[in-house]
């Protein structure tokens, strides 16, 4: 039996110097986010995208393994993306690379956060049970 160290991974991505035309195109952003989820081998449940006036998009792709979100600021050629995946069958880095290419990002900043770290979960359960 494989012992899990964490339940999920949360990758926070800053995409800079992106193609402004892409960042303001809601149907294209949704298409790219759904494709990113599929390429990552995620199981898509639902997607919701909203376009702001005069520009900018927020969207989420709910997957059985958690979610992928995007927020765009075309006026700054910037997008913020969260890839939160659970289990070890999903490939969030594949989604990252795909989106980097499709948004034409010239640079990125990335932070990966382990979610549901098992040592912390069990420590908290023991504390709760002993109180």
PDB file of C-alpha atoms in Angstrom:
ATOM      1  CA  UNK A   1       0.000   0.000   0.000  1.00  0.00           C
ATOM      2  CA  UNK A   2       1.336   3.447  -0.958  1.00  0.00           C
ATOM      3  CA  UNK A   3       1.212   5.957   1.861  1.00  0.00           C
ATOM      4  CA  UNK A   4       0.015   9.377   0.699  1.00  0.00           C
ATOM      5  CA  UNK A   5       2.027  12.369   1.806  1.00  0.00           C
ATOM      6  CA  UNK A   6      -0.592  14.856   0.642  1.00  0.00           C
ATOM      7  CA  UNK A   7      -4.103  14.824  -0.765  1.00  0.00           C
ATOM      8  CA  UNK A   8      -3.542  17.378  -3.494  1.00  0.00           C
ATOM      9  CA  UNK A   9      -1.395  19.955  -5.231  1.00  0.00           C
ATOM     10  CA  UNK A  10      -2.269  23.589  -5.721  1.00  0.00           C
ATOM     11  CA  UNK A  11      -0.269  25.326  -8.414  1.00  0.00           C
ATOM     12  CA  UNK A  12      -0.629  29.116  -8.481  1.00  0.00           C
ATOM     13  CA  UNK A  13       0.527  30.652 -11.748  1.00  0.00           C
ATOM     14  CA  UNK A  14       1.154  34.231 -12.801  1.00  0.00           C
ATOM     15  CA  UNK A  15       1.221  34.536 -16.607  1.00  0.00           C
ATOM     16  CA  UNK A  16       2.786  37.821 -17.767  1.00  0.00           C
ATOM     17  CA  UNK A  17       3.016  39.613 -21.111  1.00  0.00           C
ATOM     18  CA  UNK A  18       0.228  37.508 -22.625  1.00  0.00           C
ATOM     19  CA  UNK A  19      -1.681  38.100 -25.853  1.00  0.00           C
ATOM     20  CA  UNK A  20      -4.294  40.718 -24.932  1.00  0.00           C
ATOM     21  CA  UNK A  21      -6.698  39.530 -27.665  1.00  0.00           C
ATOM     22  CA  UNK A  22      -6.738  36.036 -26.147  1.00  0.00           C
ATOM     23  CA  UNK A  23      -7.218  37.362 -22.594  1.00  0.00           C
ATOM     24  CA  UNK A  24     -10.365  39.257 -23.588  1.00  0.00           C
ATOM     25  CA  UNK A  25     -11.948  36.414 -25.597  1.00  0.00           C
ATOM     26  CA  UNK A  26     -14.230  34.487 -23.234  1.00  0.00           C
ATOM     27  CA  UNK A  27     -15.043  31.633 -25.600  1.00  0.00           C
ATOM     28  CA  UNK A  28     -11.367  31.108 -26.387  1.00  0.00           C
ATOM     29  CA  UNK A  29     -10.361  31.210 -22.701  1.00  0.00           C
ATOM     30  CA  UNK A  30     -13.058  28.651 -21.859  1.00  0.00           C
ATOM     31  CA  UNK A  31     -11.935  26.431 -24.744  1.00  0.00           C
ATOM     32  CA  UNK A  32      -8.308  26.589 -23.574  1.00  0.00           C
ATOM     33  CA  UNK A  33      -9.194  25.887 -19.938  1.00  0.00           C
ATOM     34  CA  UNK A  34     -11.317  22.867 -20.906  1.00  0.00           C
ATOM     35  CA  UNK A  35      -8.538  21.608 -23.174  1.00  0.00           C
ATOM     36  CA  UNK A  36      -6.003  22.078 -20.370  1.00  0.00           C
ATOM     37  CA  UNK A  37      -8.177  19.980 -18.043  1.00  0.00           C
ATOM     38  CA  UNK A  38      -8.492  17.230 -20.658  1.00  0.00           C
ATOM     39  CA  UNK A  39      -4.754  17.228 -21.385  1.00  0.00           C
ATOM     40  CA  UNK A  40      -4.099  16.936 -17.640  1.00  0.00           C
ATOM     41  CA  UNK A  41      -6.303  13.791 -17.640  1.00  0.00           C
ATOM     42  CA  UNK A  42      -8.886  15.418 -15.364  1.00  0.00           C
ATOM     43  CA  UNK A  43     -12.576  14.508 -15.358  1.00  0.00           C
ATOM     44  CA  UNK A  44     -14.593  17.636 -16.184  1.00  0.00           C
ATOM     45  CA  UNK A  45     -17.800  18.171 -14.213  1.00  0.00           C
ATOM     46  CA  UNK A  46     -18.831  21.693 -15.226  1.00  0.00           C
ATOM     47  CA  UNK A  47     -17.450  25.041 -16.344  1.00  0.00           C
ATOM     48  CA  UNK A  48     -18.598  28.591 -15.683  1.00  0.00           C
ATOM     49  CA  UNK A  49     -17.075  31.723 -17.215  1.00  0.00           C
ATOM     50  CA  UNK A  50     -17.991  35.383 -16.764  1.00  0.00           C
ATOM     51  CA  UNK A  51     -16.891  38.359 -18.871  1.00  0.00           C
ATOM     52  CA  UNK A  52     -16.549  41.715 -17.130  1.00  0.00           C
ATOM     53  CA  UNK A  53     -17.365  45.087 -18.668  1.00  0.00           C
ATOM     54  CA  UNK A  54     -15.324  46.531 -20.283  1.00  0.00           C
ATOM     55  CA  UNK A  55     -12.943  43.535 -20.213  1.00  0.00           C
ATOM     56  CA  UNK A  56     -11.541  40.677 -18.188  1.00  0.00           C
ATOM     57  CA  UNK A  57     -12.711  37.143 -17.589  1.00  0.00           C
ATOM     58  CA  UNK A  58     -13.120  34.928 -14.542  1.00  0.00           C
ATOM     59  CA  UNK A  59     -13.753  31.245 -15.013  1.00  0.00           C
ATOM     60  CA  UNK A  60     -13.704  27.905 -13.304  1.00  0.00           C
ATOM     61  CA  UNK A  61     -13.564  24.371 -14.604  1.00  0.00           C
ATOM     62  CA  UNK A  62     -14.802  22.054 -11.880  1.00  0.00           C
ATOM     63  CA  UNK A  63     -13.183  18.658 -12.158  1.00  0.00           C
ATOM     64  CA  UNK A  64     -13.820  15.531 -10.116  1.00  0.00           C
ATOM     65  CA  UNK A  65     -10.285  15.960  -8.840  1.00  0.00           C
ATOM     66  CA  UNK A  66     -10.868  19.627  -7.735  1.00  0.00           C
ATOM     67  CA  UNK A  67     -10.716  22.697 -10.032  1.00  0.00           C
ATOM     68  CA  UNK A  68      -8.918  24.947 -12.510  1.00  0.00           C
ATOM     69  CA  UNK A  69      -9.557  28.702 -12.349  1.00  0.00           C
ATOM     70  CA  UNK A  70      -8.493  31.733 -14.367  1.00  0.00           C
ATOM     71  CA  UNK A  71      -8.794  35.493 -13.951  1.00  0.00           C
ATOM     72  CA  UNK A  72      -7.621  37.727 -16.797  1.00  0.00           C
ATOM     73  CA  UNK A  73      -6.631  41.384 -16.928  1.00  0.00           C
ATOM     74  CA  UNK A  74      -6.204  42.074 -20.669  1.00  0.00           C
ATOM     75  CA  UNK A  75      -5.288  45.705 -20.020  1.00  0.00           C
ATOM     76  CA  UNK A  76      -2.171  44.449 -18.190  1.00  0.00           C
ATOM     77  CA  UNK A  77      -1.588  41.405 -20.424  1.00  0.00           C
ATOM     78  CA  UNK A  78      -1.814  39.317 -17.245  1.00  0.00           C
ATOM     79  CA  UNK A  79      -3.638  36.162 -16.145  1.00  0.00           C
ATOM     80  CA  UNK A  80      -3.780  34.423 -12.767  1.00  0.00           C
ATOM     81  CA  UNK A  81      -4.438  30.673 -12.879  1.00  0.00           C
ATOM     82  CA  UNK A  82      -4.953  28.122 -10.106  1.00  0.00           C
ATOM     83  CA  UNK A  83      -4.639  24.420 -10.832  1.00  0.00           C
ATOM     84  CA  UNK A  84      -5.850  22.476  -7.778  1.00  0.00           C
ATOM     85  CA  UNK A  85      -5.720  18.729  -8.324  1.00  0.00           C
ATOM     86  CA  UNK A  86      -6.147  15.799  -5.972  1.00  0.00           C
ATOM     87  CA  UNK A  87      -4.744  12.312  -6.331  1.00  0.00           C
ATOM     88  CA  UNK A  88      -1.736  11.296  -8.362  1.00  0.00           C
ATOM     89  CA  UNK A  89      -3.229  10.593 -11.786  1.00  0.00           C
ATOM     90  CA  UNK A  90      -3.751  14.223 -12.850  1.00  0.00           C
ATOM     91  CA  UNK A  91      -0.945  16.081 -14.631  1.00  0.00           C
ATOM     92  CA  UNK A  92      -1.287  19.762 -13.688  1.00  0.00           C
ATOM     93  CA  UNK A  93       2.097  20.665 -15.196  1.00  0.00           C
ATOM     94  CA  UNK A  94       0.806  19.562 -18.590  1.00  0.00           C
ATOM     95  CA  UNK A  95      -2.084  22.020 -18.157  1.00  0.00           C
ATOM     96  CA  UNK A  96       0.380  24.740 -17.129  1.00  0.00           C
ATOM     97  CA  UNK A  97       2.524  24.266 -20.247  1.00  0.00           C
ATOM     98  CA  UNK A  98      -0.499  24.182 -22.552  1.00  0.00           C
ATOM     99  CA  UNK A  99      -1.901  27.424 -21.101  1.00  0.00           C
ATOM    100  CA  UNK A 100       1.493  29.113 -21.199  1.00  0.00           C
ATOM    101  CA  UNK A 101       1.621  28.439 -24.938  1.00  0.00           C
ATOM    102  CA  UNK A 102      -2.016  29.363 -25.689  1.00  0.00           C
ATOM    103  CA  UNK A 103      -1.875  32.618 -23.691  1.00  0.00           C
ATOM    104  CA  UNK A 104       1.464  33.428 -25.375  1.00  0.00           C
ATOM    105  CA  UNK A 105       2.949  34.223 -21.962  1.00  0.00           C
ATOM    106  CA  UNK A 106       6.452  35.590 -22.189  1.00  0.00           C
ATOM    107  CA  UNK A 107       7.173  34.851 -18.514  1.00  0.00           C
ATOM    108  CA  UNK A 108       5.620  33.133 -15.526  1.00  0.00           C
ATOM    109  CA  UNK A 109       5.896  32.943 -11.755  1.00  0.00           C
ATOM    110  CA  UNK A 110       4.790  29.689 -10.152  1.00  0.00           C
ATOM    111  CA  UNK A 111       4.135  28.552  -6.601  1.00  0.00           C
ATOM    112  CA  UNK A 112       3.184  24.974  -5.773  1.00  0.00           C
ATOM    113  CA  UNK A 113       1.499  24.333  -2.443  1.00  0.00           C
ATOM    114  CA  UNK A 114       0.902  20.838  -1.061  1.00  0.00           C
ATOM    115  CA  UNK A 115      -2.710  20.538   0.124  1.00  0.00           C
ATOM    116  CA  UNK A 116      -3.967  18.133   2.751  1.00  0.00           C
ATOM    117  CA  UNK A 117      -0.533  17.204   4.078  1.00  0.00           C
ATOM    118  CA  UNK A 118      -1.175  13.906   5.848  1.00  0.00           C
ATOM    119  CA  UNK A 119       1.162  14.576   8.797  1.00  0.00           C
ATOM    120  CA  UNK A 120      -0.785  17.766   9.553  1.00  0.00           C
ATOM    121  CA  UNK A 121      -4.152  16.071   9.143  1.00  0.00           C
ATOM    122  CA  UNK A 122      -3.269  13.280  11.543  1.00  0.00           C
ATOM    123  CA  UNK A 123      -1.680  15.708  14.016  1.00  0.00           C
ATOM    124  CA  UNK A 124      -4.829  17.850  13.996  1.00  0.00           C
ATOM    125  CA  UNK A 125      -7.064  14.788  14.426  1.00  0.00           C
ATOM    126  CA  UNK A 126      -5.039  13.607  17.413  1.00  0.00           C
ATOM    127  CA  UNK A 127      -5.223  17.082  18.966  1.00  0.00           C
ATOM    128  CA  UNK A 128      -9.014  17.214  18.401  1.00  0.00           C
ATOM    129  CA  UNK A 129      -9.560  13.688  19.762  1.00  0.00           C
ATOM    130  CA  UNK A 130      -7.514  14.436  22.888  1.00  0.00           C
ATOM    131  CA  UNK A 131      -9.374  17.630  23.750  1.00  0.00           C
TER     132      UNK A 131
END
